[in-house]
PDB file of C-alpha atoms in Angstrom:
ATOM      1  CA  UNK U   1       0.091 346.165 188.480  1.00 76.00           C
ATOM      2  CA  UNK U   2      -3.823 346.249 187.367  1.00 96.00           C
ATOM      3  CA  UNK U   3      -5.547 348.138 185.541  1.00 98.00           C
ATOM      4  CA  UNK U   4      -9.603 349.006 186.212  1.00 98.00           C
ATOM      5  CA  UNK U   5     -11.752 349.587 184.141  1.00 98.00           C
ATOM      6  CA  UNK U   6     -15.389 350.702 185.098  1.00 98.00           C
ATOM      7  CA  UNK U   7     -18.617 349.903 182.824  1.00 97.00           C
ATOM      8  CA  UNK U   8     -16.758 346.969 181.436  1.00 97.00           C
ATOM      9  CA  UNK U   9     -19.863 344.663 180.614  1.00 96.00           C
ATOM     10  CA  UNK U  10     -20.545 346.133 177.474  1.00 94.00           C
ATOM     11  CA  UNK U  11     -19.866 348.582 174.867  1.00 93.00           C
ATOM     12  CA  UNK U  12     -16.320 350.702 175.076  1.00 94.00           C
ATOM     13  CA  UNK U  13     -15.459 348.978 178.205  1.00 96.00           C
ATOM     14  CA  UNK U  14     -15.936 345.401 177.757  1.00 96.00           C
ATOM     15  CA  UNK U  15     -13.646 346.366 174.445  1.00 96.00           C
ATOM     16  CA  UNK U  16     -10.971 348.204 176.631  1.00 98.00           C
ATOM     17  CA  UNK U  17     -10.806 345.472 179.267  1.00 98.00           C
ATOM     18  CA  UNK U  18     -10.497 342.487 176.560  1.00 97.00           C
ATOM     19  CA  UNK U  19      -7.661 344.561 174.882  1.00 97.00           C
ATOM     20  CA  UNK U  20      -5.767 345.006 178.010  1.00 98.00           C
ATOM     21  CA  UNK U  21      -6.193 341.598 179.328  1.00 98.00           C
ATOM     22  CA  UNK U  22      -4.746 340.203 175.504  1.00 97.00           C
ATOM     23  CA  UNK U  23      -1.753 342.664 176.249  1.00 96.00           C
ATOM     24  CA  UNK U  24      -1.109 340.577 179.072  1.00 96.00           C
ATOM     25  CA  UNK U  25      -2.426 343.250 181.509  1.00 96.00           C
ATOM     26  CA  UNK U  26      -4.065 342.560 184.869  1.00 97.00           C
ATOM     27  CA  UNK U  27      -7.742 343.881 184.604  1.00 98.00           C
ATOM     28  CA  UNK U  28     -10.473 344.398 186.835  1.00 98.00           C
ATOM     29  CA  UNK U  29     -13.877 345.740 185.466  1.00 98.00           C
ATOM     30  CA  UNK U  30     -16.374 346.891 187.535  1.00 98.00           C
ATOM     31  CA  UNK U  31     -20.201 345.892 186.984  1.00 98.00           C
ATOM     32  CA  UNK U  32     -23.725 346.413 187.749  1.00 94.00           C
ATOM     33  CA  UNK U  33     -25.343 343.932 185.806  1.00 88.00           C
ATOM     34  CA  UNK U  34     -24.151 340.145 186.041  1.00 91.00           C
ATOM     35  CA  UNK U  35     -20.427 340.356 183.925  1.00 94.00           C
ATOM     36  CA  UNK U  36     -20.014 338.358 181.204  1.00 92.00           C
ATOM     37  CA  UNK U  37     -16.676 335.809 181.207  1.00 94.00           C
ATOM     38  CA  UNK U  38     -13.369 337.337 179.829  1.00 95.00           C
ATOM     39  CA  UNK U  39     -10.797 335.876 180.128  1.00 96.00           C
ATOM     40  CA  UNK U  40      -7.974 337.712 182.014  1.00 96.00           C
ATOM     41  CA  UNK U  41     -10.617 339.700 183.591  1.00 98.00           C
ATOM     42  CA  UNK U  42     -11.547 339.548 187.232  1.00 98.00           C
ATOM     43  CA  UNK U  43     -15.005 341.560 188.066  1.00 98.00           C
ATOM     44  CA  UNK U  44     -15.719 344.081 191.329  1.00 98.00           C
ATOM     45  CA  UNK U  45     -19.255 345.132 191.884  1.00 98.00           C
ATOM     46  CA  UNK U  46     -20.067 349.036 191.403  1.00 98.00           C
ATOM     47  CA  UNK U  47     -22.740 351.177 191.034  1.00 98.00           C
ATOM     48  CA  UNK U  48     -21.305 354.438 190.613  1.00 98.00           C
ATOM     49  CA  UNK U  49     -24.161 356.125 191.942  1.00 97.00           C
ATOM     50  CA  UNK U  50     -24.177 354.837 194.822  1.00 96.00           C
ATOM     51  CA  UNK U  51     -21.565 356.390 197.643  1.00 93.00           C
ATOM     52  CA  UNK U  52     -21.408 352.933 199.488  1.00 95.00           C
ATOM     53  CA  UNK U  53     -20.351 351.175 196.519  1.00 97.00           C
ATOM     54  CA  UNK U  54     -17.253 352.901 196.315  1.00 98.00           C
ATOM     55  CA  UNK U  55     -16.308 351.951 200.493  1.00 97.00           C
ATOM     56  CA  UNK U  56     -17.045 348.003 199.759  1.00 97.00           C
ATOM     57  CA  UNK U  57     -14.632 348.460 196.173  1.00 98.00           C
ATOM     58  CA  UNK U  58     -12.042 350.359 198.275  1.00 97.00           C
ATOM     59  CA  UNK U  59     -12.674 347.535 200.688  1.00 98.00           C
ATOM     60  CA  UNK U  60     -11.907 345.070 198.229  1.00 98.00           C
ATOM     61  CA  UNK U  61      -8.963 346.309 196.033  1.00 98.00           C
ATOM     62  CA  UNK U  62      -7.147 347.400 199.878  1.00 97.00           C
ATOM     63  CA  UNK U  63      -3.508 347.388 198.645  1.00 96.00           C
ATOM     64  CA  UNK U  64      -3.593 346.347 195.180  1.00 97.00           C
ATOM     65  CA  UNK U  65      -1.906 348.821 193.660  1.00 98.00           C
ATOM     66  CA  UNK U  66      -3.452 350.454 189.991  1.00 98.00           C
ATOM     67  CA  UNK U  67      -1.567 351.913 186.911  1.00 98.00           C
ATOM     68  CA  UNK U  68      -4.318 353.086 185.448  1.00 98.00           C
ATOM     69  CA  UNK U  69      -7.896 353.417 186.483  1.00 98.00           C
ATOM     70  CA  UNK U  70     -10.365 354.438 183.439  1.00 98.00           C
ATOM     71  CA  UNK U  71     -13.814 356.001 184.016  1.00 98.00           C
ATOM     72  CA  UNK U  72     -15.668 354.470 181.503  1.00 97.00           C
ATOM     73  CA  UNK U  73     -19.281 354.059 182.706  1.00 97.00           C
ATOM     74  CA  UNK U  74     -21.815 356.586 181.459  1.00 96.00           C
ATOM     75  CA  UNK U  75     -25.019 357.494 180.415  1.00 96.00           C
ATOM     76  CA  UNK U  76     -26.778 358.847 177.424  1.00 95.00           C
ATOM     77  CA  UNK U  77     -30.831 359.316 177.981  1.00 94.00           C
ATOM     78  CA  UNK U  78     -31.615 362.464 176.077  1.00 95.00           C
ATOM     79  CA  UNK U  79     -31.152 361.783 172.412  1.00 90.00           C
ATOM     80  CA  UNK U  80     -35.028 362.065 171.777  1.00 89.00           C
ATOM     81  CA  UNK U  81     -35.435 364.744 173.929  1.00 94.00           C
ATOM     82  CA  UNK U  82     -36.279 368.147 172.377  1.00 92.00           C
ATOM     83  CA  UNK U  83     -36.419 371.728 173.986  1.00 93.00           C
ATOM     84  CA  UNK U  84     -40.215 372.191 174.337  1.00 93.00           C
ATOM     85  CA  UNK U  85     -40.991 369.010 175.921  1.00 88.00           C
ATOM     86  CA  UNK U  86     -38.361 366.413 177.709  1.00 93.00           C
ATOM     87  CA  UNK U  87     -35.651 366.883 179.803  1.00 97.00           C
ATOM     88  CA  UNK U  88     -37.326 366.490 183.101  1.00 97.00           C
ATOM     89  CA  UNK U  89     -35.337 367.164 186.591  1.00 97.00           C
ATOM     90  CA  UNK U  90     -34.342 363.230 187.299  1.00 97.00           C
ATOM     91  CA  UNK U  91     -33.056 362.817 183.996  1.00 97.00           C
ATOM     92  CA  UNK U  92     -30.507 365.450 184.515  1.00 98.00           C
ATOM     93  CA  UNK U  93     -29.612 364.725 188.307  1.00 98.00           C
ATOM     94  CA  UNK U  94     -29.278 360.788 186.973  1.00 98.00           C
ATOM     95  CA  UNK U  95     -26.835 361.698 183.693  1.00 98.00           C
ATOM     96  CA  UNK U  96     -24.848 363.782 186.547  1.00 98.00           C
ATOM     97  CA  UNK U  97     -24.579 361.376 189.015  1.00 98.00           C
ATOM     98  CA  UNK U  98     -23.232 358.359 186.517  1.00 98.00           C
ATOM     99  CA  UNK U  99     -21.246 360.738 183.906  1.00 98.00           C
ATOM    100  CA  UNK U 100     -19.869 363.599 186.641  1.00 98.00           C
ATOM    101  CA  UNK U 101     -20.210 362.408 189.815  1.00 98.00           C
ATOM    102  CA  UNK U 102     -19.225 358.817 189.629  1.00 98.00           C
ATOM    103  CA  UNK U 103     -16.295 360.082 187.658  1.00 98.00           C
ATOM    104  CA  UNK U 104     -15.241 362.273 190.627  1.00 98.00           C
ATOM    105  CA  UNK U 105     -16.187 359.170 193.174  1.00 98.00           C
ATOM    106  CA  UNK U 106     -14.065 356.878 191.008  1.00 98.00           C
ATOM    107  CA  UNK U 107     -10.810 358.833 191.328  1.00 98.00           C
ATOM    108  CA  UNK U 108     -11.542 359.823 194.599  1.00 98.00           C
ATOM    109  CA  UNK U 109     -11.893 355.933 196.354  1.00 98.00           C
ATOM    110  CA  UNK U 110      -9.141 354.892 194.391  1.00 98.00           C
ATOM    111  CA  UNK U 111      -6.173 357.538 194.837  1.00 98.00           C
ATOM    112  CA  UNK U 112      -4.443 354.831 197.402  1.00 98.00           C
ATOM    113  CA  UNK U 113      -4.239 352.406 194.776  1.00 98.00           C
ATOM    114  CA  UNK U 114      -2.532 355.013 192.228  1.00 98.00           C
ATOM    115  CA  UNK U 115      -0.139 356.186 194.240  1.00 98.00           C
ATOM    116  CA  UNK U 116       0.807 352.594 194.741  1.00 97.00           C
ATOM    117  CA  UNK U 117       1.368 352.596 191.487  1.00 97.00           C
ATOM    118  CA  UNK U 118       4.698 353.661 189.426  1.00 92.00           C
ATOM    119  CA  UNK U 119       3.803 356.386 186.864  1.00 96.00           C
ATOM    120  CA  UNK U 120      -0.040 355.764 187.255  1.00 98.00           C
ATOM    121  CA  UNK U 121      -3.016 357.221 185.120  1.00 98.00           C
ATOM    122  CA  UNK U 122      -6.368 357.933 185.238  1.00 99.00           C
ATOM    123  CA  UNK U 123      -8.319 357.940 181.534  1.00 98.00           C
ATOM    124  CA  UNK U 124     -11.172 359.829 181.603  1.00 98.00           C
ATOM    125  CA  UNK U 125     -14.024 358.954 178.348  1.00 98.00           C
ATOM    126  CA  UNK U 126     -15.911 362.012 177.951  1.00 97.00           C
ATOM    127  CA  UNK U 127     -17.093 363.135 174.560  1.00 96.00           C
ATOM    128  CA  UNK U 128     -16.903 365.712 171.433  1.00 94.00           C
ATOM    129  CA  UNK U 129     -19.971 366.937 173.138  1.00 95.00           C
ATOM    130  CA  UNK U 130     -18.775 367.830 175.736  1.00 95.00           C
ATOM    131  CA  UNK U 131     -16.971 370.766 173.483  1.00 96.00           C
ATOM    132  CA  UNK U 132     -18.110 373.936 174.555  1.00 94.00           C
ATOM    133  CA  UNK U 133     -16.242 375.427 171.434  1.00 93.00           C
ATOM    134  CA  UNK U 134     -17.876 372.419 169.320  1.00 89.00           C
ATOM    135  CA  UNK U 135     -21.836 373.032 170.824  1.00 93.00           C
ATOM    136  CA  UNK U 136     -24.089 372.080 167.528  1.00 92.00           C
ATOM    137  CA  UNK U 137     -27.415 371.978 170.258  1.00 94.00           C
ATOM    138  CA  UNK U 138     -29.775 369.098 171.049  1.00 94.00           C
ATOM    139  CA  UNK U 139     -28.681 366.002 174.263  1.00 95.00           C
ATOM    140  CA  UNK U 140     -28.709 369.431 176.630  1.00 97.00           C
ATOM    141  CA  UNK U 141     -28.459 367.371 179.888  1.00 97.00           C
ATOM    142  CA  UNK U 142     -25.607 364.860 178.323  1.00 97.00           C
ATOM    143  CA  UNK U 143     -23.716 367.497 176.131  1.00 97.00           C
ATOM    144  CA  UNK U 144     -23.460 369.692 179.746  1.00 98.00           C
ATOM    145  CA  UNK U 145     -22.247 366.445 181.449  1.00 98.00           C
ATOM    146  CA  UNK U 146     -19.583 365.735 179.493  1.00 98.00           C
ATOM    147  CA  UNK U 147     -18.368 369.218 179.767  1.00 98.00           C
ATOM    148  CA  UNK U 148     -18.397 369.219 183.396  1.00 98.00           C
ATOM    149  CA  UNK U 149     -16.470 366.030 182.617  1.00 98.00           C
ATOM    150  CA  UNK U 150     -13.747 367.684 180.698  1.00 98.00           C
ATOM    151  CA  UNK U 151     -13.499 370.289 182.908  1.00 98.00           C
ATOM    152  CA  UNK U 152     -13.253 368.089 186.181  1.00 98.00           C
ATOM    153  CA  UNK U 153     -10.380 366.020 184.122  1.00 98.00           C
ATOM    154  CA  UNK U 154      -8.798 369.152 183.473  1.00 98.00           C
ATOM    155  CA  UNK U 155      -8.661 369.918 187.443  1.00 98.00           C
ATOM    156  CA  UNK U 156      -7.705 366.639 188.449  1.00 98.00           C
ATOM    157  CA  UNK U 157      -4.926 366.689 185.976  1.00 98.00           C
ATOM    158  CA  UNK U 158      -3.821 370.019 187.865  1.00 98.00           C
ATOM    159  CA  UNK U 159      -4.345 368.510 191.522  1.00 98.00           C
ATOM    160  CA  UNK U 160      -2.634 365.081 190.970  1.00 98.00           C
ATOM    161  CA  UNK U 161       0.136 366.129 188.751  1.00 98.00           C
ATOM    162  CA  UNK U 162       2.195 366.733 191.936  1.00 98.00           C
ATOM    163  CA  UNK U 163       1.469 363.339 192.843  1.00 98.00           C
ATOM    164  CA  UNK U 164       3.031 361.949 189.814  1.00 98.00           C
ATOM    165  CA  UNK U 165      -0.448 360.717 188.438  1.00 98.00           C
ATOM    166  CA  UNK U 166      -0.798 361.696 185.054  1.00 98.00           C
ATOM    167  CA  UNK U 167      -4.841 362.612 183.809  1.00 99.00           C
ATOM    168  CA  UNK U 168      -6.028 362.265 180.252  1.00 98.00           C
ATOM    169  CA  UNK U 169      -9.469 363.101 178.941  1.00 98.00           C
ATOM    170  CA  UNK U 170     -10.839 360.936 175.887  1.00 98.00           C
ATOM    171  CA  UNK U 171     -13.520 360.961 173.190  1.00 95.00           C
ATOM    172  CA  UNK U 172     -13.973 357.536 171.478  1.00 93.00           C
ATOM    173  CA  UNK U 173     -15.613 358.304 168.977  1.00 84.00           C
ATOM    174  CA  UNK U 174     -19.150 357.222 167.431  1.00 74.00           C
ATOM    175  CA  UNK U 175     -18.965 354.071 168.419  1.00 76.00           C
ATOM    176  CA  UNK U 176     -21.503 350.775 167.043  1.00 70.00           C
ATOM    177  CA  UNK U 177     -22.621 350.524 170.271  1.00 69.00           C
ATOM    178  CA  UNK U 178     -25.764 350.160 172.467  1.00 67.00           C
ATOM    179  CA  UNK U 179     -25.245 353.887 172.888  1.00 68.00           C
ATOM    180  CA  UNK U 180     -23.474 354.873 169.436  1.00 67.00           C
ATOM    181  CA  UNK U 181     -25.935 352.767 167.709  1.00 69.00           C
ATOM    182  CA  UNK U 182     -26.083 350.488 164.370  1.00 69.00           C
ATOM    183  CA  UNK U 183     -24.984 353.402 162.086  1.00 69.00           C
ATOM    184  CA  UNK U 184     -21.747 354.711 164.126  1.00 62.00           C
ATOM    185  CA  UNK U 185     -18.553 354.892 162.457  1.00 75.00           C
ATOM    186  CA  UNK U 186     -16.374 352.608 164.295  1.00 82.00           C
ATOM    187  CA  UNK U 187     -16.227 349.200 165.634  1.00 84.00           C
ATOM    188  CA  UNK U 188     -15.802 348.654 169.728  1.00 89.00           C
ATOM    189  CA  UNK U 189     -12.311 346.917 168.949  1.00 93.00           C
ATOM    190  CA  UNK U 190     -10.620 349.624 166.920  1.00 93.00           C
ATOM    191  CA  UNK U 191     -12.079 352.393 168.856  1.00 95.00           C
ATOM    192  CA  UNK U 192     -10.690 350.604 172.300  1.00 96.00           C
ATOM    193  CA  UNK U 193      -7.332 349.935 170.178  1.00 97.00           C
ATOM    194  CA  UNK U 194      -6.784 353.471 169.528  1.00 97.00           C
ATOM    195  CA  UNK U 195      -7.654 354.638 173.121  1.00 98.00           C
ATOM    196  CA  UNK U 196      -4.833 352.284 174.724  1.00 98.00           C
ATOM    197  CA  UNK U 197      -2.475 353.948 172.219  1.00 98.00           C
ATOM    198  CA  UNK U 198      -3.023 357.242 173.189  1.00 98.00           C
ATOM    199  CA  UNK U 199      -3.227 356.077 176.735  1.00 98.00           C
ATOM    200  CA  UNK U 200      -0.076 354.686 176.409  1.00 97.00           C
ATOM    201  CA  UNK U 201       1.291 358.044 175.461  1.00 98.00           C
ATOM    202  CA  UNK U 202       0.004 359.973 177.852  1.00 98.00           C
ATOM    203  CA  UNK U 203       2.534 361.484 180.750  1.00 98.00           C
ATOM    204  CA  UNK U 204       2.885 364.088 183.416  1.00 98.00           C
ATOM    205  CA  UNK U 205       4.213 366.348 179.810  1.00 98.00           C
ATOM    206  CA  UNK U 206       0.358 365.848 178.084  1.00 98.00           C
ATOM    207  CA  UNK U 207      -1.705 365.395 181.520  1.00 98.00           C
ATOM    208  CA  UNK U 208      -4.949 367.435 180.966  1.00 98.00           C
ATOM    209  CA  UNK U 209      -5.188 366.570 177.167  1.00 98.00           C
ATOM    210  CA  UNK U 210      -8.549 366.326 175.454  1.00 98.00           C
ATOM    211  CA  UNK U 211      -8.140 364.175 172.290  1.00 98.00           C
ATOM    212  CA  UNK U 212      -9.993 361.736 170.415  1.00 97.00           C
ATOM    213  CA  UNK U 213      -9.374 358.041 169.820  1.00 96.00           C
ATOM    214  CA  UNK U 214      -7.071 359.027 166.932  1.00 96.00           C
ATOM    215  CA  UNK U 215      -5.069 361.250 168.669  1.00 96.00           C
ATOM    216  CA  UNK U 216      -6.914 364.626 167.643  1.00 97.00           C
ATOM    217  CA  UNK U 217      -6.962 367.249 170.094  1.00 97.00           C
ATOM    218  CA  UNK U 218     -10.652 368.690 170.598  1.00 96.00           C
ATOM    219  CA  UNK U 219     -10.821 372.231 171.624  1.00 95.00           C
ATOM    220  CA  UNK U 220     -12.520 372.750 175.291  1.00 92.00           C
TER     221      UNK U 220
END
C-alpha cells in the first residue's frame, strides 16, 4: 500500500517522499509545477486550490488503496508583512485556501483510499505558529492558518477515529528551505527523517497529537 505525499517537488516534501521511497515504500507526490525524477516516486497532478483537481486525483488513484496520506503543501507569504501596511484580503483568502482548505480537500477526496487501507494515517504539517499558547506576533494571516490547521487535525482525528484512521498533526521544524530559508536550523533530510519516526508511532492511542519533528508535544 502507497503512501501520498502532497507538495513533494521541493522542500519538506520532496525530502519525505525520497525517504519513503528508500524505505521501500510506494509513493505518490502530488505536483503543480513539472516534478523532478525520484526514483520510487510516481507523480499525480494537484493544485490544491482548485476543487476540480481533487475529482481528476480521485479519478486517478480509484482503488488504490493509501496508508498514509500527508498534507504537506503550504504557503508562507507574509513574513515581510507588518501591521500598518500589508496583509491585503487575497493574501489571506490564498494562505487559507492552500494551508486550510486544501488540507480539508485532501482528506476529504481521499477517505476511499484510507479506508482501503489497514491501520491508515493522515499526517498533517502545520507549524509552532500555529500555537495559540506559543503566539510571539508578526505572519498574522499564516500564524492564523496554521491554527485553523491544528484545530481541523484535531477534529478530523475525532471524526475518523471510528473509522480506524489514525490523525497526527506535525511541526517540522525551521527547516533550510525555500520557505525556512538559508539560516534555519535543520537540513530537509533529518527534518523528513524525524517526521517518518514519529509518523511511524502514531496510532488510534496518540491520534490528535501536536508534536514536533523530535517528538515534542507543542501546546494548542
Amino acid at each position: 500500500m502507497a503512501a501520498l505525499v502532497t507538495g513533494a517537488t521541493r522542500g519538506i516534501g520532496r525530502a519525505l517522499a525520497e525517504a519513503l521511497a528508500a524505505a521501500g515504500r510506494p509513493v505518490i507526490g502530488t505536483h503543480r509545477a513539472p516534478p523532478p525524477d525520484l526514483p520510487g516516486v510516481a507523480w499525480q497532478p494537484l493544485d490544491v486550490t482548485r476543487p476540480a483537481a481533487f475529482a481528476r486525483l480521485t479519478a486517478a488513484l480509484r482503488g488504490q488503496a493509501l496508508e498514509l496520506v500527508v498534507c504537506n503543501a503550504g504557503i508562507y507569504r507574509d513574513r515581510r508583512d507588518w501591521i500598518e501596511r500589508g496583509y491585503p484580503a487575497e493574501l489571506w483568502a490564498e494562505t487559507f485556501a492552500v494551508n486550510v482548505t486544501g488540507v480539508f480537500l485532501t482528506v476529504q477526496a481521499l477517505l476511499p483510499n484510507l479506508a482501503a487501507a489497514g491501520r491508515p494515517k493522515v499526517a498533517i504539517l502545520a507549524s509552532r505558529m500555529g500555537s495559540t499558547a506559543g503566539a510571539s506576533g508578526g505572519s498574522y494571516a499564516y500564524r492564523a492558518s496554521k491554527a485553523a490547521a491544528v484545530n481541523l487535525g484535531r477534529n478530523l482525528a475525532a471524526d475518523l477515529a471510528p473509522r480506524g484512521i489514525a490523525v497526527g498533526i506535525y511541526h517540522p521544524g525551521w527547516v533550510r528551505t525555500d520557505m525556512g530559508g538559508a539560516a534555519a536550523d535543520l537540513d530537509a533530510a533529518t527534518a523528513a527523517a524525524g517526521l517518518i519516526a514519529r509518523i511511524d508511532a502514531l496510532d488510534l492511542s496518540t491520534t490528535g497529537c501536536f508534536e514536533a519533528w523530535d517528538g515534542t508535544p507543542i501546546p494548542v
